[in-house]
Each structure stands twice: as C-alpha cells, then as structure tokens.
Short mmCIF file of C-alpha atoms and ligand atoms in Angstrom, two decimals:
data_model
loop_
_atom_site.label_atom_id
_atom_site.label_comp_id
_atom_site.label_asym_id
_atom_site.label_seq_id
_atom_site.Cartn_x
_atom_site.Cartn_y
_atom_site.Cartn_z
CA MET E 1 26.27 30.05 6.54
CA ALA E 2 22.68 28.97 6.12
CA LEU E 3 19.74 29.52 8.40
CA ILE E 4 17.85 26.29 8.91
CA VAL E 5 14.55 25.80 10.69
CA GLN E 6 14.10 22.22 11.83
CA LYS E 7 10.81 20.94 13.14
CA TYR E 8 10.51 17.76 15.19
CA GLY E 9 7.10 16.22 15.79
CA GLY E 10 5.79 14.47 18.87
CA THR E 11 7.19 11.04 18.04
CA SER E 12 10.64 12.49 17.42
CA VAL E 13 10.68 13.92 20.95
CA GLY E 14 8.56 11.15 22.47
CA THR E 15 11.21 9.88 24.92
CA LEU E 16 14.32 11.30 26.56
CA GLU E 17 16.42 9.11 24.34
CA ARG E 18 14.80 10.63 21.26
CA ILE E 19 15.19 14.12 22.67
CA ARG E 20 18.92 13.38 23.04
CA ASN E 21 18.97 12.26 19.43
CA VAL E 22 17.31 15.51 18.31
CA ALA E 23 19.79 17.50 20.42
CA GLN E 24 22.62 15.70 18.66
CA LYS E 25 21.18 16.35 15.20
CA ALA E 26 20.61 20.05 15.87
CA LEU E 27 24.05 20.49 17.37
CA SER E 28 25.89 18.71 14.60
CA ARG E 29 24.02 20.86 12.08
CA GLN E 30 25.14 23.97 13.91
CA ARG E 31 28.71 22.69 14.08
CA GLN E 32 28.67 22.35 10.30
CA GLY E 33 28.38 26.15 10.33
CA ASP E 34 24.65 26.75 10.04
CA GLN E 35 22.35 28.75 12.29
CA VAL E 36 19.67 26.48 13.66
CA VAL E 37 16.17 27.16 14.96
CA VAL E 38 14.41 24.05 16.22
CA VAL E 39 10.63 23.96 16.57
CA VAL E 40 9.21 21.13 18.63
CA SER E 41 5.81 19.62 19.31
CA ALA E 42 4.69 18.14 22.58
CA MET E 43 5.99 14.67 23.41
CA ALA E 44 3.95 11.98 21.62
CA GLY E 45 0.50 11.50 23.12
CA GLU E 46 0.79 14.48 25.43
CA THR E 47 -1.60 16.83 23.62
CA ASN E 48 -4.18 14.05 23.41
CA ARG E 49 -3.74 13.35 27.11
CA LEU E 50 -4.35 17.00 27.95
CA ILE E 51 -7.40 17.18 25.68
CA LYS E 52 -8.83 14.11 27.35
CA LEU E 53 -8.40 15.65 30.79
CA ALA E 54 -10.46 18.66 29.74
CA LEU E 55 -13.12 16.60 27.98
CA ASP E 56 -13.40 14.27 30.97
CA LEU E 57 -14.39 17.29 33.04
CA THR E 58 -16.93 18.60 30.55
CA GLU E 59 -17.97 17.97 26.98
CA LEU E 60 -17.76 21.66 26.10
CA PRO E 61 -14.87 23.27 27.96
CA ASP E 62 -14.29 27.00 27.83
CA LEU E 63 -11.97 27.43 24.88
CA ARG E 64 -9.63 29.96 26.48
CA GLU E 65 -8.82 27.53 29.25
CA TYR E 66 -8.74 24.63 26.82
CA ASP E 67 -5.98 26.36 24.84
CA ALA E 68 -4.16 27.37 28.00
CA LEU E 69 -4.13 23.70 28.93
CA ILE E 70 -3.33 21.93 25.68
CA SER E 71 -0.49 24.30 24.74
CA THR E 72 1.52 23.24 27.77
CA GLY E 73 2.89 20.05 26.24
CA GLU E 74 5.19 22.19 24.09
CA ASN E 75 6.48 24.10 27.14
CA VAL E 76 7.84 20.84 28.46
CA SER E 77 9.47 19.66 25.26
CA VAL E 78 11.26 22.94 24.45
CA ALA E 79 12.82 23.14 27.90
CA LEU E 80 13.82 19.47 27.81
CA LEU E 81 15.43 19.85 24.41
CA ALA E 82 17.36 22.96 25.46
CA ILE E 83 18.63 21.08 28.52
CA ALA E 84 19.58 18.12 26.32
CA ILE E 85 21.55 20.33 23.93
CA GLN E 86 23.33 22.02 26.82
CA SER E 87 24.12 18.67 28.41
CA ILE E 88 26.11 17.63 25.34
CA GLY E 89 28.06 20.87 25.27
CA GLY E 90 25.91 23.07 23.03
CA LYS E 91 24.45 26.51 23.62
CA ALA E 92 20.68 26.56 23.52
CA ARG E 93 17.77 28.68 24.63
CA SER E 94 14.12 27.67 24.74
CA LEU E 95 11.42 30.18 23.85
CA VAL E 96 7.65 29.84 24.18
CA ALA E 97 5.21 31.91 22.12
CA ASN E 98 5.07 35.03 24.27
CA GLN E 99 8.84 35.11 24.56
CA ILE E 100 9.51 35.03 20.82
CA PRO E 101 6.86 36.63 20.37
CA ILE E 102 4.41 34.94 18.01
CA PHE E 103 1.16 36.87 17.79
CA SER E 104 -2.10 35.36 16.66
CA GLU E 105 -5.49 36.58 15.69
CA GLY E 106 -8.76 34.78 15.38
CA VAL E 107 -10.27 32.15 17.53
CA TYR E 108 -9.11 29.77 20.19
CA LYS E 109 -8.15 26.26 19.07
CA ASP E 110 -7.53 27.53 15.58
CA GLY E 111 -5.45 30.69 15.87
CA ARG E 112 -3.73 32.23 12.86
CA ILE E 113 -0.26 33.64 13.09
CA LYS E 114 -0.36 37.36 12.42
CA LYS E 115 3.09 38.59 13.30
CA ILE E 116 6.39 37.22 14.54
CA GLY E 117 9.10 39.19 16.24
CA THR E 118 12.48 38.00 15.01
CA GLN E 119 14.80 40.26 16.96
CA LYS E 120 15.32 38.04 19.96
CA ILE E 121 15.84 34.91 17.85
CA ARG E 122 18.37 36.66 15.65
CA LYS E 123 20.26 37.93 18.64
CA LEU E 124 20.44 34.46 20.17
CA LEU E 125 21.53 32.91 16.86
CA ASN E 126 24.24 35.52 16.45
CA HIS E 127 25.49 34.69 19.91
CA GLY E 128 25.90 31.07 18.89
CA SER E 129 22.79 29.62 20.48
CA ILE E 130 20.48 27.07 19.02
CA VAL E 131 17.00 28.49 19.46
CA VAL E 132 14.37 25.97 20.55
CA ALA E 133 10.92 27.39 19.83
CA ALA E 134 7.61 26.00 21.01
CA GLY E 135 5.35 24.92 18.20
CA PHE E 136 1.55 25.08 18.20
CA GLN E 137 1.20 28.21 20.36
CA ALA E 138 0.72 31.93 19.87
CA VAL E 139 -0.59 34.81 21.95
CA ASP E 140 -3.20 37.43 21.13
CA GLN E 141 -2.90 41.14 21.91
CA GLU E 142 -4.14 40.55 25.46
CA GLY E 143 -1.62 37.79 26.07
CA ASN E 144 -4.16 34.96 25.91
CA ILE E 145 -2.69 31.75 24.56
CA HIS E 146 -4.11 30.48 21.29
CA THR E 147 -3.26 27.14 19.76
CA LEU E 148 -2.92 26.84 16.00
CA GLY E 149 -4.99 23.72 15.35
CA ARG E 150 -3.88 20.10 15.71
CA GLY E 151 -0.51 19.52 14.13
CA GLY E 152 0.10 23.27 14.34
CA SER E 153 3.82 23.01 15.04
CA ASP E 154 4.37 22.62 11.30
CA THR E 155 2.75 26.01 10.84
CA THR E 156 4.96 27.50 13.53
CA ALA E 157 8.03 26.12 11.77
CA VAL E 158 7.07 27.40 8.32
CA ALA E 159 5.98 30.79 9.69
CA LEU E 160 9.30 31.14 11.52
CA ALA E 161 11.17 30.10 8.40
CA ALA E 162 9.29 32.74 6.40
CA ALA E 163 9.78 35.46 9.01
CA LEU E 164 13.49 34.68 9.36
CA ASN E 165 13.90 34.25 5.62
CA ALA E 166 15.44 30.84 6.29
CA ASP E 167 17.18 28.88 3.57
CA LEU E 168 15.29 25.67 4.31
CA CYS E 169 12.59 24.36 6.59
CA GLU E 170 13.16 20.72 7.46
CA ILE E 171 10.20 18.83 8.87
CA TYR E 172 11.43 15.79 10.78
CA THR E 173 8.85 13.17 11.51
CA ASP E 174 8.46 9.45 12.10
CA VAL E 175 8.20 8.71 8.40
CA ASP E 176 11.04 9.47 6.03
CA GLY E 177 9.07 11.35 3.42
CA VAL E 178 5.80 11.51 1.55
CA TYR E 179 4.64 8.12 0.29
CA THR E 180 2.16 7.09 -2.36
CA ALA E 181 0.08 5.64 0.51
CA ASP E 182 0.46 4.81 4.19
CA PRO E 183 3.20 2.14 4.17
CA ASN E 184 1.52 0.47 7.16
CA ILE E 185 -1.38 -0.33 4.88
CA CYS E 186 0.45 -0.71 1.56
CA PRO E 187 3.84 -2.35 2.14
CA ASP E 188 4.70 -1.61 -1.49
CA ALA E 189 4.08 2.14 -1.15
CA ARG E 190 6.78 4.28 -2.72
CA LYS E 191 8.51 7.34 -1.35
CA LEU E 192 8.18 10.37 -3.62
CA ASP E 193 11.37 12.36 -3.97
CA LYS E 194 9.40 15.40 -5.03
CA ILE E 195 5.83 16.50 -4.60
CA SER E 196 4.07 19.79 -5.29
CA TYR E 197 2.72 22.12 -2.60
CA ASP E 198 -0.79 21.64 -4.02
CA GLU E 199 -0.59 17.86 -3.85
CA VAL E 200 0.70 17.83 -0.30
CA MET E 201 -2.08 20.20 0.70
CA GLU E 202 -4.70 17.92 -0.80
CA MET E 203 -3.05 14.84 0.72
CA ALA E 204 -3.12 16.53 4.11
CA SER E 205 -6.76 17.54 3.78
CA ALA E 206 -7.42 13.97 2.67
CA GLY E 207 -5.99 12.73 5.96
CA ALA E 208 -2.35 11.91 5.18
CA LYS E 209 -0.61 12.86 8.38
CA VAL E 210 2.55 14.22 6.84
CA LEU E 211 2.17 17.97 7.12
CA MET E 212 -0.49 20.31 8.40
CA ILE E 213 -2.33 21.94 5.50
CA ARG E 214 -1.95 25.49 6.67
CA SER E 215 1.78 25.08 6.94
CA VAL E 216 2.04 24.05 3.29
CA GLU E 217 -0.22 26.89 2.24
CA LEU E 218 2.11 29.26 4.08
CA ALA E 219 5.16 27.63 2.54
CA LYS E 220 3.65 28.04 -0.91
CA ASN E 221 2.71 31.67 -0.34
CA TYR E 222 6.08 32.66 1.09
CA ASN E 223 8.12 30.35 -1.09
CA VAL E 224 9.61 28.46 1.83
CA LYS E 225 11.58 25.43 0.67
CA LEU E 226 10.31 22.41 2.60
CA ALA E 227 11.89 19.01 3.15
CA VAL E 228 10.14 16.11 4.88
CA LEU E 229 12.66 13.85 6.58
CA SER E 230 12.95 11.09 9.15
CA SER E 231 14.33 12.01 12.55
CA LEU E 232 15.19 8.38 13.21
CA MET E 233 16.93 7.32 10.01
CA ASP E 234 19.45 9.12 7.88
CA LEU E 235 17.66 8.88 4.54
CA PRO E 236 16.86 11.29 1.75
CA GLY E 237 13.37 12.65 2.27
CA THR E 238 10.77 14.28 0.07
CA LEU E 239 11.19 17.82 -1.22
CA VAL E 240 8.03 19.91 -1.44
CA VAL E 241 8.25 22.27 -4.39
CA LYS E 242 6.19 24.10 -6.98
CA GLY E 243 4.54 21.73 -9.45
CA ASP E 244 6.10 21.36 -12.87
CA LYS E 245 5.23 19.85 -16.25
CA GLU E 246 7.05 16.64 -15.43
CA MET E 247 4.94 16.07 -12.33
CA GLU E 248 1.72 16.61 -14.27
CA LYS E 249 2.41 13.49 -16.27
CA THR E 250 1.39 11.48 -13.23
CA VAL E 251 -2.36 11.36 -12.90
CA VAL E 252 -2.49 10.05 -9.33
CA SER E 253 0.43 10.63 -6.98
CA GLY E 254 -1.02 9.20 -3.83
CA VAL E 255 -3.88 7.63 -1.93
CA ALA E 256 -4.84 9.01 1.46
CA TYR E 257 -7.42 8.18 4.09
CA ASP E 258 -8.96 9.87 7.07
CA LYS E 259 -10.81 8.15 9.89
CA ASN E 260 -11.20 11.33 11.82
CA GLU E 261 -14.47 12.51 10.39
CA CYS E 262 -18.02 11.67 11.30
CA LYS E 263 -21.13 11.84 9.21
CA ILE E 264 -24.12 13.90 10.29
CA THR E 265 -27.46 13.73 8.49
CA VAL E 266 -30.28 16.17 9.02
CA SER E 267 -33.30 14.40 7.59
CA ARG E 268 -36.50 15.79 6.12
CA VAL E 269 -35.25 19.31 5.56
CA PRO E 270 -37.87 21.33 3.63
CA ASP E 271 -36.61 21.77 0.06
CA GLN E 272 -36.51 25.57 0.02
CA PRO E 273 -34.02 28.34 -0.65
CA GLY E 274 -31.89 29.19 2.36
CA VAL E 275 -32.09 25.91 4.28
CA ALA E 276 -28.49 24.92 3.67
CA ALA E 277 -27.44 28.39 4.78
CA THR E 278 -29.34 27.98 8.05
CA VAL E 279 -27.47 24.77 8.86
CA PHE E 280 -24.00 25.67 7.65
CA LYS E 281 -23.91 29.31 8.73
CA SER E 282 -24.23 28.32 12.37
CA LEU E 283 -21.50 25.70 12.00
CA GLY E 284 -19.26 28.25 10.31
CA ASP E 285 -19.93 30.83 13.02
CA ALA E 286 -18.82 28.22 15.56
CA HIS E 287 -15.65 27.65 13.50
CA ILE E 288 -16.53 24.05 12.81
CA ILE E 289 -15.00 22.91 9.56
CA VAL E 290 -17.42 21.08 7.32
CA ASP E 291 -15.75 18.84 4.79
CA MET E 292 -18.06 16.82 2.55
CA ILE E 293 -21.64 17.82 1.84
CA VAL E 294 -24.38 15.88 0.06
CA GLN E 295 -27.95 16.91 -0.44
CA ASN E 296 -30.44 14.28 -1.54
CA VAL E 297 -34.12 14.52 -2.26
CA SER E 298 -35.70 12.14 0.26
CA GLU E 299 -39.39 12.54 -0.47
CA LYS E 300 -41.32 15.17 -2.36
CA GLY E 301 -40.60 18.59 -0.94
CA TYR E 302 -37.93 17.35 1.42
CA THR E 303 -34.22 16.68 1.28
CA ASP E 304 -31.69 14.94 3.47
CA LEU E 305 -28.66 17.03 4.23
CA THR E 306 -25.55 14.98 4.94
CA PHE E 307 -22.17 16.40 5.87
CA THR E 308 -18.98 15.47 7.66
CA VAL E 309 -17.08 17.24 10.43
CA ARG E 310 -14.03 16.33 12.50
CA LYS E 311 -14.80 13.82 15.24
CA GLU E 312 -13.65 16.27 17.90
CA ASP E 313 -16.35 18.70 16.74
CA MET E 314 -19.08 16.05 16.70
CA ALA E 315 -20.80 17.07 19.94
CA ARG E 316 -20.83 20.77 19.10
CA ALA E 317 -21.94 20.13 15.53
CA LYS E 318 -24.78 17.90 16.67
CA LYS E 319 -26.01 20.56 19.07
CA LEU E 320 -26.02 23.21 16.33
CA ALA E 321 -27.63 20.86 13.83
CA ASP E 322 -30.36 20.20 16.40
CA VAL E 323 -31.04 23.90 16.75
CA ALA E 324 -31.11 24.38 12.97
CA SER E 325 -33.37 21.37 12.52
CA ARG E 326 -35.89 22.73 15.00
CA LYS E 327 -35.80 26.12 13.31
CA LEU E 328 -36.48 24.50 9.92
CA ALA E 329 -39.03 22.03 11.28
CA ALA E 330 -36.81 19.28 9.85
CA GLY E 331 -36.59 15.66 10.99
CA GLU E 332 -34.16 13.75 13.16
CA ILE E 333 -30.39 14.09 13.22
CA LYS E 334 -28.36 10.96 12.57
CA ILE E 335 -24.73 10.66 13.57
CA ASP E 336 -22.37 8.05 12.18
CA PRO E 337 -18.79 8.06 13.47
CA ASN E 338 -17.94 4.80 11.69
CA VAL E 339 -16.96 6.34 8.39
CA ALA E 340 -13.69 6.98 6.60
CA LYS E 341 -12.73 9.18 3.71
CA VAL E 342 -10.45 7.72 1.08
CA SER E 343 -8.96 10.01 -1.53
CA ILE E 344 -6.79 9.97 -4.60
CA VAL E 345 -4.63 13.01 -5.30
CA GLY E 346 -2.57 14.17 -8.25
CA VAL E 347 -1.84 17.33 -10.23
CA GLY E 348 -2.11 15.32 -13.43
CA MET E 349 -5.84 14.95 -12.81
CA ARG E 350 -6.32 18.49 -14.09
CA SER E 351 -5.84 17.27 -17.59
CA ALA E 352 -6.96 13.63 -17.42
CA ALA E 353 -10.46 12.30 -17.97
CA GLY E 354 -12.14 9.36 -16.30
CA VAL E 355 -10.14 9.36 -13.09
CA ALA E 356 -13.13 9.59 -10.75
CA GLY E 357 -14.91 6.87 -12.72
CA ARG E 358 -11.93 4.56 -12.30
CA MET E 359 -11.92 5.21 -8.58
CA PHE E 360 -15.65 4.44 -8.21
CA GLU E 361 -15.29 1.31 -10.32
CA THR E 362 -12.40 0.10 -8.16
CA LEU E 363 -14.39 0.59 -4.97
CA GLY E 364 -17.47 -0.98 -6.53
CA GLN E 365 -15.58 -4.08 -7.60
CA ALA E 366 -14.28 -4.45 -4.05
CA GLY E 367 -17.88 -4.34 -2.81
CA ILE E 368 -17.43 -1.02 -1.06
CA ASN E 369 -20.40 1.32 -1.00
CA ILE E 370 -19.82 5.06 -1.47
CA GLN E 371 -21.78 7.25 0.95
CA ALA E 372 -20.61 10.68 -0.20
CA ILE E 373 -18.26 12.12 -2.79
CA SER E 374 -16.31 15.33 -2.99
CA THR E 375 -13.82 16.52 -5.56
CA SER E 376 -11.35 19.27 -6.23
CA GLU E 377 -9.31 19.96 -9.33
CA ILE E 378 -6.65 17.51 -8.16
CA LYS E 379 -8.48 15.22 -5.72
CA VAL E 380 -11.42 12.82 -5.54
CA SER E 381 -12.66 11.71 -2.11
CA CYS E 382 -15.20 9.05 -1.20
CA LEU E 383 -16.80 8.50 2.17
CA ILE E 384 -17.10 4.81 3.01
CA ASP E 385 -17.73 2.49 5.95
CA ALA E 386 -14.63 2.76 8.15
CA LYS E 387 -14.16 -1.00 8.27
CA TYR E 388 -13.22 -1.04 4.59
CA THR E 389 -10.57 1.68 4.83
CA GLU E 390 -7.51 -0.52 4.46
CA LEU E 391 -9.06 -2.55 1.68
CA ALA E 392 -10.03 0.60 -0.21
CA VAL E 393 -6.58 2.13 0.11
CA ARG E 394 -4.89 -1.06 -1.13
CA GLU E 395 -7.27 -1.50 -4.05
CA LEU E 396 -6.83 2.11 -5.17
CA HIS E 397 -3.08 2.00 -4.74
CA SER E 398 -2.88 -0.93 -7.08
CA ALA E 399 -5.58 0.29 -9.51
CA PHE E 400 -3.56 3.45 -10.12
CA ASN E 401 -0.23 1.59 -10.37
CA LEU E 402 1.39 3.35 -7.48
CA ALA E 403 3.41 0.44 -6.15
CA LYS E 404 7.18 0.21 -6.04
CA ALA E 405 8.76 -1.19 -9.14
CA PRO E 406 9.61 -4.85 -8.45
CA ALA E 407 13.22 -5.53 -7.51
CA GLY E 408 15.55 -5.67 -10.49
CA SER E 409 13.52 -3.41 -12.74
CA LYS E 410 14.61 0.10 -13.58
CA PRO E 411 13.33 2.50 -10.91
CA LYS E 412 10.86 5.07 -12.18
CA LYS E 413 10.82 8.53 -10.66
CA ARG E 414 7.04 8.77 -10.56
CA ALA E 415 4.87 6.08 -12.02
CA LYS E 416 3.02 7.09 -15.13
CA ASN E 417 -0.54 6.10 -14.57
N1 LIG O 1 1.16 19.04 19.90
C1 LIG O 1 0.22 19.55 18.96
C2 LIG O 1 -0.70 18.44 18.48
O1 LIG O 1 -0.56 17.31 18.89
C3 LIG O 1 0.88 20.24 17.82
C4 LIG O 1 1.70 19.36 16.91
O2 LIG O 1 1.91 18.18 17.17
O3 LIG O 1 2.15 19.85 15.88
O4 LIG O 1 -1.57 18.70 17.71
MG1 MG O 2 2.00 16.21 16.30
#
C-alpha cells in the first residue's frame, strides 16, 4: 500500500463536473489499495475574484484581513470535493489548515510552513477515508490565517507529502506535464518526460506556471518524488527528479515567459555607496520580491536604478521607491507595466559557453530590444516590451532547437542543442 498525495489546481476543480471527475480519480486510486490525501486549490478564478474585492475597497488592504479573505476559496473547494467523493460512495473528510493543523511563520500573504501535525490525517487514512486538505492556507501560533503565496497549494501538497513521508506527490493541472515552452504559443513544444528540480525551479521563477517555486525547493530538500500530470487526460506526465549527467547534455531545456512583472526606474540617484541599499532594504523589509536589477550611469555622478517587482506589488513598491528617492534627493520614478521577461533554462548551461550571446542575437535579429538582463548558473532572462513576448518565445524555441521532432523521425528524449 502506497501513500499518495494528489494536488488538483483551480482549473481541475473549476466546475462541479470537474470536481466529480477529481472525486472519481481519487476514489479509484484508493480502491486500487493506496491511501490518498488530496490537496485542492480554490475553484478557477476564485482567488483572483476575492483579491479584486479587497483591492476595489482599498489599494492597500490590511494584510491580516486580506489573507482571511483570500484563503476562503479553498474552504469551498475542499468541502465540495468531500461531498462529491461521498456522493459516489467513498469515505472522505475535508480539513482546513487549523484542523490539520498546518502552522506557519513569517508574514501574511507569504507564510512559510513551519510544522504540520499528521496525527489526524493518519487516523482518517487508517479508517479508510480520503483526506481532502485545503491548499494555500496555514495558521500562526495565534490562529491567524496566513496564505502561502500565489499558487501555494503546490507547497501545501509537497509539505504534506514530506511530513507524511508519502511515496509520491502527484500534481494534477490543466497541462499534462512540463513543456519546452507554453504550447499555446509554440504549437510544436515538446513534453519533457523528465526534468530536474533545479530546472523546474528556474522555469517557475521565469514565469512558467507549472509549479510554485517553493514547492519544488521543498521537494528537493526533502526528496519528495514529484509527478506533473493532467487531471483531464490520462497521459504520462513529467517526472521531477534530481539532475543527472544525461540531462546536462541538453544546454537549453525550455523557454519561459512572465508578464506579471513591472519595471520601476528611480532616476538620477547620486552615485554613492549605500544608495542601492536605501532603495532595496525598504522593499525587502516590506517583503516585496525584487527580481531583475540594473544600474546605469545616467550622467556624471548619477545613476538610474531600474528593477522589476510583481505587478501586484507595484503600488506598494512605488510608494517605497518614492520615499527612498526623496531621502536620496534622487529624480522621478518611472513605472512601466508593459514589460515581459523571457528566459531560457537548462542545467547544461553550466558547462556550455556562448548561450547568452545566442539568446541576445536571436532577440536582436527579431528586432526586439532588451531592457534588462539577469542570469543564474542555469538561466538567462531578458526583459522586453510585453507586445513581443510571443514572438520572442517562438524565436528562442526554434533557435535552441526545442521543437518536436517532425512526424516519422526517431523521437529524441531531449534535444541536444
Ligand atoms: N488559490 C490560490 C491561488 O490562486 C492557491 C493555488 O492556486 O495554489 O493562488
Ligand atoms: Mg492556482
């Protein structure tokens, strides 16, 4: 008997019909003899709807109440799924964060899981129930609800899998695995049967909406075997594993994009020690994640400081940048939400030269201007005008030979590029 944690995202529980489908899948898994814990997200669009309600009231809602509000979508979906399982003859029990319990520490909107009690879940499993656990939520010592960051149900699933020492954590979503690029943009994108934890993490931070970064980090640290699968089609998915020598032969495994960042420029910052600290310390203290950073000399003695943050943090970041700019006697703040980040990712980059150059050349030949660059050991990202996103992704996908092998030719496991 295996212990399986299954996670279903918002689209997979987006309608009652889909909830019935999930109920069926969980129940048939249990009837095969496995113990099943199902983690669900809110029904598709629900978290966004709740966020909008709060933001329509005020631009800067109190974060305790914000979390209390936006975590409720999951309360609905767990109860609905438990009812659905029961209605087809299964035994199920829904549990929200304080019932499990899942304890968090840290801040609102971005809580970290600190501890999970497994006693109640184990008891229910041993009594033949399917446990339906709410994703995305946790409680602090005082019982305040914290959410785990957007897409946080993945983290809940992996953390539960680690705490329960599960045999496998299956992430069901509306795609059937990890692709070399978004198939909506590149029809010839290829599904990878295997990808490394590090690559998935970089793909996620580059905007690929497959898995939440923190969940993969957790999976890597606790050695949780992950599978990304479709909840709608019965197809083999992508296994997320430790990288190996074979995988390193591929220089670029995928192209990702992210339209969820905005660019903020603080102009005419005096070119002195400590100025960057003044700007970024206050953002960090406010738990605003800064992604790309560029510093350019604008005129003698002054620099322009450009950085990107998530669009949802734009208003708060602007306010803090304003304060910092006044403190530094710097110039105006410019905000540009019409940007996108395109990235190439691959473990093989560690040992290959000229990859970034090839990326810049590809964008240049397509007439796309690069506004900022950031790199890691296995990723290169460029910030561009958002209107060129699709073009950039397609050009890079073909420049690095990521497309499906044409019909009739021998299928390659991972393209050598
Ligand atoms: N419902 C939450 C969100 O939309 C959590 C999740 O989907 O994983 O971010
Ligand atoms: Mg989601």
